[in-house]
Amino acid sequence: MRSVRARAALGATLVVAVALIGAGLAVLLVLRANLIDQADLQAEVAAREVAGALATGTPYEDVELDDEEDHPVQVTDEEGRVVLVSKDLRAVTGTGATGVTPVPSASAGATSAPDDDDDGDDDDQDDDRSRPGRGEVSSDDPDFSDGTATVDRTTADYRFAAVEATTPDGVTLTVYAGAPLAAEQEAVNTVRGAMLTGLPVLLVVVAGVTWLVTRRALRPVEGIRQEMAAITASEDLARRVPEPDSRDEIAALARTTNETLTVLEASVERQRRFVADASHELRSPIASLRTQLEVAEAHPELLDLPGAVADTVRLQVLAADLLLLARLDAGEKPGGGTVELGALVREEVSQRTGDRIAVAVEAPESGAFEVNGSRGQLSRVIGNLLDNAQRHAEGSVAVSVAADGRGVRVEVRDDGAGVPEEERERIFERFVRLDDARSRDDGGAGLGLAIARDVAARHGGTLTVHRADEGGAAFRLWLPRPA
């Protein structure tokens, strides 16, 4: 039962089985109720015919009991004695009495002969008194019961209807007439047998069809699984899982899986490139520092202490940049505090004492330029942009803060050579230097702009580069205002 196909087939079979059993029981109950209603009607009609004859004063021996096998009749009086039965009725159950032998009694409707009139004249009043009265048949719904009757040595189940009748003599009789249930039982048994025979076959068909349909539907999933297993074994993230032509959930799963593999491949490639570039960047200052220390060990008088300090500082800055990038790649979120960008820019510029070009600040003190985020990370972004401008500027560097739509824009401009349009996205990649001839000491490690864009993205903003009015580069940092 670990297979999805097996569970689906079993679940569908159980559901269909429950539905069919419920529907079958309902059909049998409705069929049986309808057939019993028909038997009740036949029994009632037969009972009322006999009751009508008795109510008119017909003598017991003259009552016609036709079709005795299909409608056996038993009549009892007020004391429960049997006064009339069908001719071939040998035994009966389910009625008011079990007897089938009539008790001798006066015939219903028997009256004395009319007296002769001495004068020979007819006396209408005397004739009316001598003429028997008329009884009645109860109009109430009859009582029904189940029982058996043996007619001419054949015993069968019957449905009996009990109808009361009053004879002209005032005697109350109860007429029991039966209707056979053989047809009802045969019909119910036939339907039940057909259901019991067809249900297993239908369930087998449902299970088989569900198994085949599920197998066909899950075949692409097996292809995806096998390809993912092959990718895992080979560690080749350039491979992709097959995408079915259908537009169902499995096709969406395959597309999402391939999109995930694409992102994962880019991430792994980026990590590999990052490790390689970081190792390359760290090798030079470490080798330089080691060389200086080895020379100092052999010839203390030749120790270049300022150079050693510079290499150590460079290593420290590079290590700090790598640590920040690692935290950003790990998904570190900025703090939830509020930062006033105008004040932050003025503070950052005021702390820069070693710049070769003075920075012009255009940040109104009265302006409200608040954003949500980490003060330390945003300060790092502004510092990196100013460092980049100082490297490339000819004679001027300017920074401005202004409102921009639903956010705040910080722009850092210089009058240097600018950034070629085709390189304006590449410069934000890690360890990228556009001027390969530039020394590493002057050009840095190529991480400043990458860090700045990553921090901007973590704060829900953007960082882009354009051509400045002064002719150089203009870096625009946009951050959203608090909601």
Coordinates of C-alpha atoms in Angstrom, one line a residue:
M1 CA 0.0 0.0 0.0
R2 CA 3.0 2.3 -0.3
S3 CA 2.2 2.9 -3.9
V4 CA 0.1 5.9 -4.9
R5 CA -1.6 3.8 -7.6
A6 CA -2.5 1.1 -5.1
R7 CA -3.9 3.6 -2.6
A8 CA -5.9 5.4 -5.4
A9 CA -7.3 2.1 -6.7
L10 CA -8.3 0.9 -3.2
G11 CA -9.8 4.3 -2.3
A12 CA -11.8 4.5 -5.5
T13 CA -13.0 0.9 -5.1
L14 CA -14.1 1.4 -1.5
V15 CA -16.0 4.6 -2.4
V16 CA -17.8 2.9 -5.3
A17 CA -18.5 -0.1 -3.2
V18 CA -20.1 2.0 -0.5
A19 CA -22.1 3.9 -3.0
L20 CA -23.3 0.8 -4.9
I21 CA -24.2 -1.0 -1.7
G22 CA -26.1 2.0 -0.4
A23 CA -27.9 2.5 -3.8
G24 CA -28.6 -1.3 -4.0
L25 CA -30.2 -1.4 -0.5
A26 CA -32.3 1.7 -1.4
V27 CA -33.4 0.1 -4.6
L28 CA -34.3 -3.2 -2.9
L29 CA -36.2 -1.3 -0.1
V30 CA -38.2 0.8 -2.6
L31 CA -38.9 -2.2 -4.8
R32 CA -40.1 -4.3 -1.9
A33 CA -42.2 -1.4 -0.6
N34 CA -43.9 -1.0 -4.0
L35 CA -44.6 -4.7 -4.4
I36 CA -46.0 -4.9 -0.9
D37 CA -48.2 -1.9 -1.6
Q38 CA -49.6 -3.8 -4.6
A39 CA -50.2 -6.9 -2.6
D40 CA -51.9 -4.7 0.1
L41 CA -54.2 -3.3 -2.6
Q42 CA -55.1 -6.7 -4.0
A43 CA -55.8 -8.1 -0.5
E44 CA -57.9 -5.1 0.4
V45 CA -60.0 -5.4 -2.8
A46 CA -60.6 -9.1 -2.2
A47 CA -61.5 -8.5 1.4
R48 CA -64.0 -5.7 0.6
E49 CA -65.7 -7.8 -2.1
V50 CA -66.4 -10.5 0.5
A51 CA -67.3 -8.0 3.1
G52 CA -69.7 -6.3 0.7
A53 CA -71.4 -9.6 0.0
L54 CA -71.8 -10.3 3.7
A55 CA -73.1 -6.8 4.4
T56 CA -76.0 -7.4 1.9
G57 CA -77.1 -10.4 3.8
T58 CA -75.8 -13.1 1.5
P59 CA -75.7 -16.4 3.3
Y60 CA -72.3 -17.8 4.2
E61 CA -72.7 -20.7 1.8
D62 CA -73.6 -18.5 -1.0
V63 CA -70.7 -16.1 -0.8
E64 CA -68.5 -16.5 -3.9
L65 CA -64.8 -17.0 -3.0
D66 CA -63.2 -16.9 -6.4
D67 CA -59.5 -17.4 -7.0
E68 CA -58.9 -19.1 -3.7
E69 CA -55.3 -19.9 -4.3
D70 CA -54.3 -16.3 -5.0
H71 CA -56.7 -14.8 -2.4
P72 CA -57.5 -17.2 0.5
V73 CA -60.3 -15.8 2.7
Q74 CA -61.1 -16.3 6.4
V75 CA -64.1 -14.7 8.2
T76 CA -64.5 -14.5 12.0
D77 CA -67.2 -13.2 14.1
E78 CA -67.1 -10.9 17.1
E79 CA -66.0 -13.7 19.4
G80 CA -63.2 -14.7 17.1
R81 CA -64.9 -17.9 15.8
V82 CA -64.3 -18.9 12.2
V83 CA -67.6 -18.7 10.3
L84 CA -66.3 -18.8 6.7
V85 CA -63.1 -20.0 5.0
S86 CA -62.0 -20.6 1.4
K87 CA -62.8 -24.1 0.2
D88 CA -59.2 -25.5 -0.1
L89 CA -57.7 -23.5 2.8
R90 CA -55.9 -26.1 5.0
A91 CA -54.0 -23.8 7.4
V92 CA -53.4 -20.1 8.0
T93 CA -51.2 -17.9 10.2
G94 CA -51.1 -14.1 10.6
T95 CA -54.9 -13.6 10.9
G96 CA -57.2 -13.3 13.9
A97 CA -57.6 -17.0 14.2
T98 CA -55.7 -20.1 13.0
G99 CA -58.8 -22.2 12.5
V100 CA -59.9 -23.3 9.1
T101 CA -63.1 -25.1 10.0
P102 CA -66.3 -22.9 10.2
V103 CA -68.3 -23.1 13.4
P104 CA -72.0 -24.0 12.8
S105 CA -74.2 -20.9 13.0
A106 CA -77.2 -19.3 11.5
S107 CA -76.5 -18.2 7.9
A108 CA -76.1 -14.5 7.4
G109 CA -79.2 -12.9 6.0
A110 CA -81.6 -15.8 7.0
T111 CA -85.1 -14.5 7.8
S112 CA -88.5 -16.0 8.4
A113 CA -91.0 -16.5 5.5
P114 CA -93.6 -13.7 5.1
D115 CA -97.1 -14.3 6.7
D116 CA -100.1 -14.6 4.3
D117 CA -102.8 -11.9 4.6
D118 CA -106.2 -13.4 5.4
D119 CA -108.0 -10.9 3.2
G120 CA -105.6 -11.6 0.4
D121 CA -104.6 -8.0 0.2
D122 CA -101.0 -6.9 0.2
D123 CA -100.0 -5.0 3.2
D124 CA -97.1 -2.7 2.2
Q125 CA -96.3 -1.9 5.8
D126 CA -96.1 -5.6 6.8
D127 CA -93.9 -6.3 3.7
D128 CA -91.5 -3.6 4.7
R129 CA -91.2 -5.0 8.2
S130 CA -90.6 -8.5 7.0
R131 CA -88.0 -7.5 4.3
P132 CA -84.5 -7.8 5.8
G133 CA -82.4 -4.6 6.4
R134 CA -78.9 -3.8 4.9
G135 CA -75.5 -4.0 6.7
E136 CA -72.4 -1.9 6.0
V137 CA -68.7 -2.3 5.3
S138 CA -66.2 -0.3 7.4
S139 CA -64.7 2.6 5.5
D140 CA -61.6 2.7 7.8
D141 CA -58.3 1.7 6.4
P142 CA -57.8 -2.1 6.8
D143 CA -55.2 -3.6 9.0
F144 CA -52.4 -5.5 7.2
S145 CA -50.3 -8.4 8.4
D146 CA -47.9 -10.9 7.1
G147 CA -48.7 -14.6 7.4
T148 CA -48.8 -18.0 5.6
A149 CA -51.5 -20.0 4.2
T150 CA -51.7 -23.6 3.0
V151 CA -54.0 -24.0 0.0
D152 CA -54.5 -27.5 -1.4
R153 CA -51.2 -28.7 0.3
T154 CA -49.2 -25.7 -1.0
T155 CA -47.9 -23.3 1.7
A156 CA -46.8 -19.8 0.7
D157 CA -46.4 -16.4 2.2
Y158 CA -49.3 -13.9 2.0
R159 CA -50.2 -10.4 2.9
F160 CA -53.5 -10.3 4.7
A161 CA -56.0 -7.3 4.8
A162 CA -58.6 -7.2 7.6
V163 CA -61.9 -5.5 6.8
E164 CA -64.9 -5.3 9.1
A165 CA -68.4 -5.8 7.9
T166 CA -71.8 -5.6 9.7
T167 CA -74.6 -8.0 8.5
P168 CA -78.2 -6.9 8.3
D169 CA -78.8 -8.9 11.5
G170 CA -76.2 -6.6 13.3
V171 CA -73.5 -9.2 13.5
T172 CA -69.9 -7.7 13.1
L173 CA -67.6 -9.9 11.1
T174 CA -64.0 -9.5 10.2
V175 CA -62.9 -10.6 6.7
Y176 CA -59.3 -11.6 6.2
A177 CA -58.2 -11.8 2.6
G178 CA -54.7 -12.6 1.4
A179 CA -52.6 -11.7 -1.5
P180 CA -49.5 -13.8 -2.4
L181 CA -46.0 -12.5 -1.8
A182 CA -44.3 -15.0 -4.1
A183 CA -44.0 -12.4 -7.0
E184 CA -42.6 -9.8 -4.6
Q185 CA -40.1 -12.3 -3.1
E186 CA -39.1 -13.5 -6.6
A187 CA -38.5 -10.0 -7.9
V188 CA -36.5 -8.9 -4.8
N189 CA -34.5 -12.1 -4.9
T190 CA -33.8 -11.6 -8.6
V191 CA -32.7 -8.0 -8.2
R192 CA -30.6 -9.0 -5.1
G193 CA -28.9 -11.8 -7.0
A194 CA -28.1 -9.6 -10.0
M195 CA -26.6 -7.0 -7.6
L196 CA -24.5 -9.6 -5.8
T197 CA -23.3 -11.0 -9.1
G198 CA -22.6 -7.7 -10.7
L199 CA -21.1 -5.8 -7.8
P200 CA -17.8 -7.8 -7.6
V201 CA -17.4 -7.5 -11.3
L202 CA -18.0 -3.8 -11.3
L203 CA -15.6 -3.3 -8.4
V204 CA -12.9 -5.2 -10.3
V205 CA -13.5 -3.0 -13.3
V206 CA -13.3 0.2 -11.2
A207 CA -10.1 -1.0 -9.5
G208 CA -8.5 -1.9 -12.8
V209 CA -9.5 1.3 -14.6
T210 CA -8.3 3.4 -11.6
W211 CA -5.0 1.5 -11.5
L212 CA -4.4 2.0 -15.3
V213 CA -5.5 5.7 -15.3
T214 CA -3.4 6.5 -12.2
R215 CA -0.4 4.7 -13.7
R216 CA -0.7 6.7 -16.9
A217 CA -1.2 9.9 -15.0
L218 CA 1.8 9.3 -12.8
R219 CA 4.1 8.1 -15.5
P220 CA 5.6 11.6 -16.0
V221 CA 6.2 11.8 -12.2
E222 CA 8.3 8.6 -12.5
G223 CA 10.3 10.3 -15.3
I224 CA 10.8 13.4 -13.1
R225 CA 12.0 11.2 -10.2
Q226 CA 14.4 9.2 -12.3
E227 CA 15.9 12.4 -13.8
M228 CA 16.2 14.0 -10.4
A229 CA 18.0 10.9 -9.1
A230 CA 20.4 11.0 -12.0
I231 CA 21.0 14.7 -11.4
T232 CA 21.7 14.0 -7.7
A233 CA 24.1 11.2 -8.6
S234 CA 26.0 13.1 -11.3
E235 CA 25.8 16.5 -9.5
D236 CA 25.2 18.0 -13.0
L237 CA 22.8 20.9 -12.3
A238 CA 22.7 21.8 -16.0
R239 CA 20.4 18.8 -16.6
R240 CA 16.6 19.3 -16.6
V241 CA 13.6 17.1 -15.9
P242 CA 11.3 16.2 -18.8
E243 CA 8.2 18.5 -19.1
P244 CA 5.0 16.7 -20.3
D245 CA 2.9 18.4 -23.0
S246 CA -0.2 18.4 -20.8
R247 CA -1.3 21.5 -18.9
D248 CA -2.1 19.7 -15.6
E249 CA -0.5 19.8 -12.2
I250 CA 2.3 17.4 -13.1
A251 CA 3.4 19.7 -16.0
A252 CA 3.4 22.6 -13.5
L253 CA 5.5 20.5 -11.1
A254 CA 8.0 19.8 -13.9
R255 CA 8.2 23.4 -14.9
T256 CA 8.7 24.5 -11.2
T257 CA 11.3 21.8 -10.7
N258 CA 13.3 23.1 -13.8
E259 CA 13.0 26.7 -12.5
T260 CA 14.3 25.5 -9.2
L261 CA 17.2 23.7 -10.8
T262 CA 18.0 26.9 -12.8
V263 CA 18.1 29.0 -9.7
L264 CA 20.1 26.3 -7.9
E265 CA 22.6 26.1 -10.8
A266 CA 23.1 29.8 -10.8
S267 CA 23.5 29.9 -7.0
V268 CA 26.0 27.1 -7.0
E269 CA 27.9 28.6 -9.9
R270 CA 27.9 31.9 -8.1
Q271 CA 29.2 30.3 -4.9
R272 CA 32.0 28.6 -6.9
R273 CA 33.0 31.8 -8.6
F274 CA 32.8 33.6 -5.2
V275 CA 35.1 31.1 -3.5
A276 CA 37.6 31.1 -6.4
D277 CA 37.6 34.9 -6.6
A278 CA 37.9 35.3 -2.8
S279 CA 40.8 32.9 -2.8
H280 CA 42.5 34.8 -5.6
E281 CA 41.9 38.2 -3.8
L282 CA 43.2 36.9 -0.5
R283 CA 46.3 35.3 -1.9
S284 CA 48.0 38.5 -3.0
P285 CA 47.9 40.4 0.4
I286 CA 48.7 37.3 2.3
A287 CA 51.7 36.5 0.1
S288 CA 52.8 40.1 0.3
L289 CA 52.5 40.2 4.1
R290 CA 54.3 36.8 4.4
T291 CA 57.2 38.1 2.2
Q292 CA 57.6 41.2 4.3
L293 CA 57.6 39.2 7.5
E294 CA 60.1 36.7 6.2
V295 CA 62.4 39.6 5.1
A296 CA 62.0 41.2 8.4
E297 CA 62.9 38.0 10.2
A298 CA 66.1 37.7 8.2
H299 CA 66.9 41.4 8.0
P300 CA 65.0 43.4 10.7
E301 CA 66.5 46.6 9.4
L302 CA 64.6 46.1 6.1
L303 CA 61.1 45.7 7.7
D304 CA 58.5 47.7 5.7
L305 CA 56.2 48.3 8.7
P306 CA 53.7 50.7 6.8
G307 CA 53.4 48.2 4.0
A308 CA 52.7 45.4 6.4
V309 CA 50.1 47.5 8.1
A310 CA 48.5 48.4 4.8
D311 CA 48.3 44.7 3.8
T312 CA 46.8 43.8 7.1
V313 CA 44.2 46.6 6.8
R314 CA 43.4 45.4 3.3
L315 CA 42.9 41.8 4.6
Q316 CA 40.7 43.1 7.3
V317 CA 38.5 45.1 4.9
L318 CA 38.3 42.2 2.5
A319 CA 37.4 39.7 5.3
A320 CA 34.7 42.1 6.5
D321 CA 33.3 42.4 3.0
L322 CA 33.3 38.6 2.5
L323 CA 31.5 38.2 5.9
L324 CA 28.8 40.7 5.0
L325 CA 28.2 39.0 1.7
A326 CA 28.0 35.6 3.4
R327 CA 25.3 37.0 5.8
L328 CA 23.4 38.5 2.9
D329 CA 23.5 35.3 0.9
A330 CA 22.2 33.4 4.0
G331 CA 19.1 35.6 3.9
E332 CA 19.9 38.0 6.7
K333 CA 17.1 40.6 7.0
P334 CA 17.7 44.2 7.8
G335 CA 16.6 45.5 11.2
G336 CA 13.2 47.0 11.7
G337 CA 14.4 50.5 12.8
T338 CA 13.8 53.8 11.1
V339 CA 16.7 55.7 9.4
E340 CA 16.6 59.3 8.3
L341 CA 18.7 59.2 5.1
G342 CA 19.4 63.0 5.0
A343 CA 21.0 62.9 8.4
L344 CA 22.8 59.6 7.6
V345 CA 24.4 61.1 4.4
R346 CA 25.6 64.2 6.3
E347 CA 27.0 62.1 9.0
E348 CA 28.8 59.7 6.7
V349 CA 30.3 62.6 4.7
S350 CA 31.5 64.4 7.8
Q351 CA 33.4 61.3 9.0
R352 CA 35.4 61.0 5.8
T353 CA 38.7 62.8 6.5
G354 CA 41.0 61.2 4.0
D355 CA 39.2 61.9 0.7
R356 CA 41.2 63.6 -2.0
I357 CA 38.1 65.5 -3.3
A358 CA 35.7 67.2 -1.0
V359 CA 32.2 65.9 -1.3
A360 CA 29.3 68.3 -2.0
V361 CA 26.2 67.4 0.0
E362 CA 22.7 68.3 -1.2
A363 CA 20.5 67.1 1.7
P364 CA 18.0 69.5 3.2
E365 CA 18.0 69.3 7.0
S366 CA 14.3 70.1 7.1
G367 CA 13.4 67.2 4.8
A368 CA 11.7 64.1 6.1
F369 CA 13.5 61.2 4.3
E370 CA 12.8 58.3 6.6
V371 CA 13.1 54.7 5.5
N372 CA 12.9 51.3 7.4
G373 CA 16.1 49.3 7.6
S374 CA 19.5 48.8 9.1
R375 CA 21.4 51.9 9.8
G376 CA 24.8 50.1 9.6
Q377 CA 24.0 48.5 6.3
L378 CA 22.7 51.6 4.7
S379 CA 25.7 53.6 6.0
R380 CA 27.9 50.9 4.3
V381 CA 26.1 51.4 1.0
I382 CA 26.6 55.2 1.0
G383 CA 30.3 54.7 2.0
N384 CA 30.9 52.3 -0.8
L385 CA 29.3 54.6 -3.4
L386 CA 31.4 57.5 -2.1
D387 CA 34.6 55.4 -2.3
N388 CA 33.8 54.4 -5.8
A389 CA 33.2 58.1 -6.8
Q390 CA 36.5 59.1 -5.2
R391 CA 38.4 56.6 -7.3
H392 CA 37.0 57.7 -10.6
A393 CA 36.3 61.5 -10.1
E394 CA 38.4 64.1 -11.8
G395 CA 37.6 67.0 -9.6
S396 CA 34.2 66.8 -8.1
V397 CA 32.0 64.4 -6.1
A398 CA 28.4 65.2 -5.1
V399 CA 25.7 63.4 -3.1
S400 CA 22.0 64.5 -3.0
V401 CA 18.9 63.3 -1.1
A402 CA 15.4 63.9 -2.4
A403 CA 11.9 62.5 -2.4
D404 CA 11.1 60.3 -5.3
G405 CA 7.5 59.1 -5.6
R406 CA 6.7 56.8 -2.7
G407 CA 10.3 56.5 -1.7
V408 CA 13.6 58.4 -1.1
R409 CA 16.4 58.7 -3.7
V410 CA 20.1 59.1 -2.8
E411 CA 22.3 60.0 -5.8
V412 CA 26.1 60.0 -5.8
R413 CA 27.7 61.7 -8.9
D414 CA 31.3 62.2 -10.1
D415 CA 32.9 63.9 -13.1
G416 CA 35.0 60.9 -14.1
A417 CA 34.9 58.8 -17.3
G418 CA 31.5 57.3 -16.4
V419 CA 30.4 53.7 -17.0
P420 CA 29.8 52.4 -20.5
E421 CA 26.1 51.5 -21.1
E422 CA 26.9 47.9 -21.9
E423 CA 28.7 47.5 -18.6
R424 CA 26.1 49.1 -16.3
E425 CA 24.9 45.8 -15.0
R426 CA 28.1 43.9 -15.0
I427 CA 29.8 46.3 -12.5
F428 CA 27.4 45.1 -9.8
E429 CA 28.8 41.6 -10.0
R430 CA 31.3 40.4 -7.4
F431 CA 35.0 40.8 -8.0
V432 CA 34.4 42.8 -11.2
R433 CA 36.8 45.6 -12.2
L434 CA 36.3 47.4 -15.5
D435 CA 39.9 48.6 -15.6
D436 CA 42.0 45.5 -15.6
A437 CA 45.2 47.6 -15.6
R438 CA 44.3 49.3 -12.4
S439 CA 46.2 48.0 -9.4
R440 CA 44.4 46.0 -6.7
D441 CA 45.5 48.4 -4.0
D442 CA 43.9 51.3 -5.8
G443 CA 40.9 49.5 -7.2
G444 CA 39.8 47.4 -4.3
A445 CA 38.5 43.9 -4.5
G446 CA 35.5 44.7 -6.6
L447 CA 33.0 43.9 -3.9
G448 CA 31.7 47.4 -2.9
L449 CA 29.1 47.8 -5.6
A450 CA 27.9 44.2 -5.3
I451 CA 27.4 44.7 -1.5
A452 CA 25.6 48.0 -2.1
R453 CA 23.1 46.4 -4.6
D454 CA 22.5 43.4 -2.3
V455 CA 21.8 45.6 0.7
A456 CA 19.5 47.8 -1.4
A457 CA 17.6 44.7 -2.6
R458 CA 17.3 43.4 1.0
H459 CA 15.7 46.8 1.9
G460 CA 13.1 46.5 -0.9
G461 CA 14.9 49.2 -3.0
T462 CA 17.0 49.4 -6.1
L463 CA 20.5 50.6 -7.1
T464 CA 21.2 51.6 -10.7
V465 CA 23.9 53.6 -12.5
H466 CA 23.3 56.4 -15.1
R467 CA 25.2 59.2 -16.8
A468 CA 25.7 62.2 -14.6
D469 CA 25.2 65.8 -15.7
E470 CA 28.9 66.4 -14.9
G471 CA 29.8 63.7 -17.5
G472 CA 30.7 60.9 -15.1
A473 CA 28.6 58.2 -13.3
A474 CA 25.5 58.8 -11.3
F475 CA 24.6 56.0 -8.9
R476 CA 20.9 56.2 -7.7
L477 CA 19.8 54.4 -4.6
W478 CA 16.0 54.3 -4.2
L479 CA 14.4 53.0 -1.0
P480 CA 10.7 52.9 -0.2
R481 CA 9.1 55.0 2.6
P482 CA 7.6 53.3 5.6
A483 CA 4.0 52.1 4.9

